[in-house]
Coordinates of C-alpha atoms in Angstrom, one line a residue:
M1 CA -8.4 -54.8 48.7
S2 CA -5.6 -54.0 50.7
N3 CA -3.7 -51.3 50.5
I4 CA -0.5 -53.4 48.9
D5 CA -2.8 -54.5 46.4
I6 CA -3.7 -51.3 45.6
L7 CA 0.1 -50.4 45.2
K8 CA 0.8 -53.0 42.5
K9 CA -1.5 -51.2 39.8
Y10 CA 1.0 -48.8 39.8
P11 CA 4.8 -50.5 39.1
K12 CA 6.4 -46.6 38.8
Q13 CA 5.7 -45.9 42.4
E14 CA 5.6 -49.1 44.4
K15 CA 9.3 -49.4 45.2
R16 CA 8.7 -46.1 47.1
L17 CA 5.7 -46.8 48.5
T18 CA 6.0 -50.3 49.6
K19 CA 7.2 -49.8 53.3
L20 CA 4.5 -47.0 53.7
F21 CA 1.5 -49.2 52.4
N22 CA 2.5 -52.4 54.3
W23 CA 2.9 -49.9 57.5
L24 CA -1.1 -48.9 56.6
D25 CA -2.1 -52.8 56.3
R26 CA -0.4 -53.4 59.6
N27 CA -2.4 -50.6 60.9
E28 CA -5.9 -51.4 59.1
I29 CA -6.0 -47.3 57.6
S30 CA -7.0 -47.6 54.7
L31 CA -6.1 -45.4 51.5
N32 CA -9.2 -43.4 51.4
E33 CA -9.3 -42.8 55.5
L34 CA -5.3 -41.5 55.0
A35 CA -4.9 -38.8 56.7
K36 CA -2.1 -36.0 57.7
E37 CA -1.9 -37.4 61.2
D38 CA -1.1 -40.8 60.0
L39 CA 1.8 -39.8 57.5
E40 CA 3.8 -38.2 59.6
L41 CA 3.5 -40.2 62.2
Y42 CA 4.7 -42.6 59.7
F43 CA 7.8 -40.5 59.0
K44 CA 8.4 -40.3 62.9
T45 CA 8.4 -43.6 63.8
V46 CA 9.5 -45.6 60.9
K47 CA 13.1 -46.0 60.5
N48 CA 14.9 -44.4 57.7
A49 CA 11.3 -43.1 56.2
K50 CA 12.3 -39.3 56.6
N51 CA 15.4 -40.5 54.5
T52 CA 13.1 -40.2 51.5
G53 CA 10.4 -38.3 52.7
E54 CA 9.8 -36.1 49.8
M55 CA 10.3 -37.9 47.3
L56 CA 7.5 -40.7 48.9
K57 CA 5.1 -37.6 49.1
S58 CA 5.2 -37.3 45.5
C59 CA 4.7 -40.8 44.5
L60 CA 2.1 -40.8 47.3
K61 CA 0.1 -37.8 45.5
Q62 CA 0.0 -39.2 42.3
V63 CA -1.2 -43.1 43.5
L64 CA -4.4 -40.7 45.7
I65 CA -5.6 -39.0 42.5
D66 CA -5.5 -41.7 40.0
E67 CA -7.1 -43.7 42.8
G68 CA -9.7 -40.5 42.9
L69 CA -8.7 -39.2 46.1
Q70 CA -7.6 -35.8 47.5
G71 CA -4.0 -36.4 47.0
E72 CA -3.1 -32.1 47.5
W73 CA -2.8 -31.9 51.3
V74 CA 0.2 -34.6 51.2
Q75 CA 2.7 -31.3 50.4
T76 CA 1.5 -29.9 53.6
V77 CA 3.3 -32.7 55.6
I78 CA 6.4 -32.2 57.6
V79 CA 8.8 -34.7 56.5
P80 CA 11.0 -34.7 59.8
Y81 CA 14.1 -33.1 59.6
P82 CA 17.3 -36.5 58.7
T83 CA 19.4 -35.5 61.0
L84 CA 23.3 -34.8 59.7
F85 CA 22.7 -36.0 56.5
L86 CA 21.3 -32.8 54.7
S87 CA 23.2 -29.8 53.7
L88 CA 22.6 -26.2 55.3
S89 CA 20.3 -25.0 52.2
D90 CA 18.0 -28.3 52.5
A91 CA 17.7 -27.5 56.4
L92 CA 16.8 -24.2 55.5
K93 CA 14.1 -25.1 53.1
T94 CA 12.9 -27.9 55.5
V95 CA 12.7 -24.9 57.8
D96 CA 10.6 -22.9 54.9
D97 CA 8.4 -25.6 54.5
Y98 CA 7.1 -25.5 58.3
A99 CA 6.7 -22.3 58.0
R100 CA 4.4 -21.9 55.0
A101 CA 2.5 -24.9 56.2
K102 CA 2.1 -26.1 60.4
G103 CA 4.4 -23.1 61.2
Y104 CA 1.8 -20.8 59.4
E105 CA -1.2 -22.3 61.4
R106 CA 0.4 -22.7 64.3
Y107 CA 2.1 -19.1 64.7
K108 CA 0.0 -17.1 62.8
V109 CA 2.8 -15.4 61.1
E110 CA 4.3 -14.7 57.8
P111 CA 6.7 -17.4 56.4
D112 CA 9.2 -14.2 57.4
G113 CA 8.2 -14.5 60.7
F114 CA 10.6 -17.6 60.9
N115 CA 13.3 -15.4 59.8
S116 CA 15.2 -15.0 63.2
V117 CA 15.0 -19.0 63.3
K118 CA 16.8 -19.4 60.5
A119 CA 19.4 -17.0 61.6
A120 CA 19.7 -18.8 64.4
L121 CA 20.4 -21.8 63.1
I122 CA 22.8 -20.2 60.1
L123 CA 24.9 -19.7 63.2
L124 CA 24.8 -22.5 65.0
W125 CA 25.8 -24.3 61.6
I126 CA 28.5 -22.5 60.4
G127 CA 30.4 -22.9 63.8
V128 CA 29.4 -20.1 66.3
P129 CA 29.2 -21.2 69.7
T130 CA 25.6 -21.7 71.2
Q131 CA 26.5 -18.9 73.7
E132 CA 28.1 -16.5 71.7
T133 CA 25.2 -16.4 68.8
G134 CA 22.5 -13.9 71.1
Y135 CA 25.4 -11.3 71.4
V136 CA 26.4 -11.3 67.6
L137 CA 25.9 -7.7 66.1
K138 CA 25.0 -6.7 63.1
T139 CA 27.9 -5.1 62.5
D140 CA 29.9 -8.7 62.7
V141 CA 27.9 -9.6 59.7
G142 CA 29.3 -9.3 56.4
E143 CA 28.9 -10.9 52.7
N144 CA 30.9 -13.9 53.0
S145 CA 31.5 -14.4 56.7
I146 CA 31.1 -13.4 60.3
K147 CA 33.5 -11.5 62.0
Y148 CA 33.5 -12.7 66.0
K149 CA 35.5 -12.1 68.9
G150 CA 38.8 -12.4 66.9
N151 CA 37.3 -15.5 64.9
E152 CA 35.7 -15.5 61.1
Y153 CA 32.9 -18.4 60.3
L154 CA 32.9 -18.7 57.1
Y155 CA 29.0 -19.3 55.2
I156 CA 28.1 -22.4 54.0
D157 CA 25.7 -22.9 50.9
D158 CA 24.0 -19.8 48.7
I159 CA 23.1 -17.9 52.7
S160 CA 24.7 -14.7 51.4
D161 CA 21.4 -12.8 50.6
F162 CA 19.4 -14.2 53.7
M163 CA 22.0 -13.0 56.1
I164 CA 22.2 -9.5 54.3
R165 CA 18.4 -9.3 54.2
Y166 CA 17.7 -10.3 57.4
K167 CA 20.4 -8.0 59.1
K168 CA 18.5 -5.1 57.5
S169 CA 15.2 -6.3 58.2
T170 CA 12.9 -5.0 61.1
G171 CA 10.2 -7.6 61.9
Y172 CA 7.5 -9.4 60.0
F173 CA 3.8 -9.2 59.6
A174 CA 1.5 -11.3 62.2
G175 CA -2.0 -12.3 62.3
T176 CA -4.3 -13.5 59.8
K177 CA -5.6 -11.7 56.4
P178 CA -7.0 -9.1 56.2
R179 CA -5.7 -8.1 59.9
L180 CA -2.3 -8.7 60.1
K181 CA 0.0 -6.5 61.6
F182 CA 3.8 -5.6 61.9
Q183 CA 5.3 -6.9 64.4
Q184 CA 8.7 -4.9 64.7
Y185 CA 12.4 -6.0 66.1
K186 CA 13.7 -5.5 69.4
E187 CA 17.1 -4.6 70.5
D188 CA 18.4 -3.6 66.9
E189 CA 21.6 -3.4 67.4
Y190 CA 22.1 -7.6 67.4
F191 CA 21.7 -9.7 64.7
L192 CA 19.2 -12.0 66.5
R193 CA 16.0 -10.5 67.1
T194 CA 13.1 -11.2 68.5
T195 CA 9.6 -9.3 69.1
R196 CA 10.0 -9.1 72.3
T197 CA 12.9 -7.6 75.1
A198 CA 14.8 -11.7 74.8
S199 CA 18.0 -12.8 77.4
R200 CA 20.6 -13.1 74.8
D201 CA 21.3 -16.5 76.7
K202 CA 18.4 -17.8 76.2
I203 CA 17.3 -16.6 72.6
I204 CA 18.6 -19.8 71.0
K205 CA 16.5 -22.0 73.3
R206 CA 13.5 -19.6 72.6
L207 CA 14.2 -19.6 68.9
F208 CA 14.4 -23.3 68.4
E209 CA 11.2 -24.0 70.1
R210 CA 9.5 -23.3 67.3
L211 CA 11.0 -26.4 65.6
S212 CA 10.2 -29.0 68.3
D213 CA 7.5 -30.3 65.7
L214 CA 10.5 -30.9 63.2
D215 CA 12.8 -32.5 65.6
I216 CA 15.7 -29.7 65.3
D217 CA 17.6 -29.2 68.3
V218 CA 20.5 -27.3 69.1
N219 CA 23.3 -30.4 69.3
S220 CA 22.4 -31.9 66.0
I221 CA 22.8 -28.6 64.3
Q222 CA 26.0 -28.0 65.6
K223 CA 27.3 -31.7 64.9
A224 CA 25.4 -31.3 61.4
G225 CA 27.8 -27.9 60.6
L226 CA 30.8 -29.5 62.0
F227 CA 30.6 -32.7 59.6
Q228 CA 29.2 -30.6 56.5
R229 CA 32.3 -28.5 56.9
A230 CA 34.8 -31.3 57.5
F231 CA 33.4 -32.7 54.4
D232 CA 33.6 -29.9 51.8
D233 CA 37.4 -29.5 53.3
E234 CA 38.3 -33.0 52.4
Q235 CA 36.4 -32.1 48.7
Q236 CA 39.1 -28.9 48.6
G237 CA 41.8 -31.2 50.1
R238 CA 42.5 -30.1 53.4
S239 CA 42.2 -32.1 56.5
P240 CA 38.8 -32.0 58.0
N241 CA 38.7 -30.7 61.6
I242 CA 37.4 -33.5 63.7
S243 CA 38.0 -34.9 67.2
L244 CA 38.7 -38.5 68.1
P245 CA 35.4 -39.3 69.3
L246 CA 33.8 -38.0 66.5
L247 CA 35.5 -39.5 64.2
S248 CA 33.8 -43.1 63.7
E249 CA 30.6 -41.3 63.7
Y250 CA 31.8 -38.8 60.9
N251 CA 32.9 -41.3 58.9
Q252 CA 29.9 -43.1 58.4
Y253 CA 28.6 -39.4 57.9
K254 CA 30.8 -39.7 55.1
K255 CA 29.8 -42.4 53.9
K256 CA 26.1 -41.4 53.3
K257 CA 27.0 -37.9 52.4
S258 CA 29.1 -39.4 49.4
A259 CA 26.2 -41.3 48.2
L260 CA 24.3 -37.7 47.8
V261 CA 26.9 -36.2 45.7

């Protein structure tokens, strides 16, 4: 029996899973052979698959369990970041999910070991220029914004608690239980810190290397932040600050974003 024939038994999940099950059939992957690597490949290579990834995972897990197969592993699959169309909160959740699953397997750090990565992502998202992010001091970081070199970068979404908590943190635990070891941050005066002395010009690049599996890069985060700020301005009746070369792309973003609100 083909995968698509099996899916016909589950009308509630059929709409979400039809594209995936057709893909499995084309690639001759049976449902009981489906593995984490296959699903991750599907998200990375099939157009628009990642935009509905979390809902797809939930439906797939239920079908696998109802078929008497293991389904819990589905929740550990990382859905690649859907470039530009998520909020900052959703982007940070994507990093959190990665930190608790594949990120932990690869780097052997507790989830807090990705806090510097999240802080770097936030700085770029709210508009701090790439070349300046490594030089933001703890004293520049407040409860509602960052004030740096005469500019104020307002927070987006509910990130204030994280910013203050990270600002006060001194490091994170690494290793495997029960042999966890506390790794202390260096260069304590700066907001972005790592456990090794880092070039302030290259710290963003080093931190973003940990997100390579998610297809998250500096440019996409900067543009995502720019578009979200512009969209939020329009929601508040203000004119969006979008340059002419980006206007067409922003209008496409706005159309899709409006459908999600």
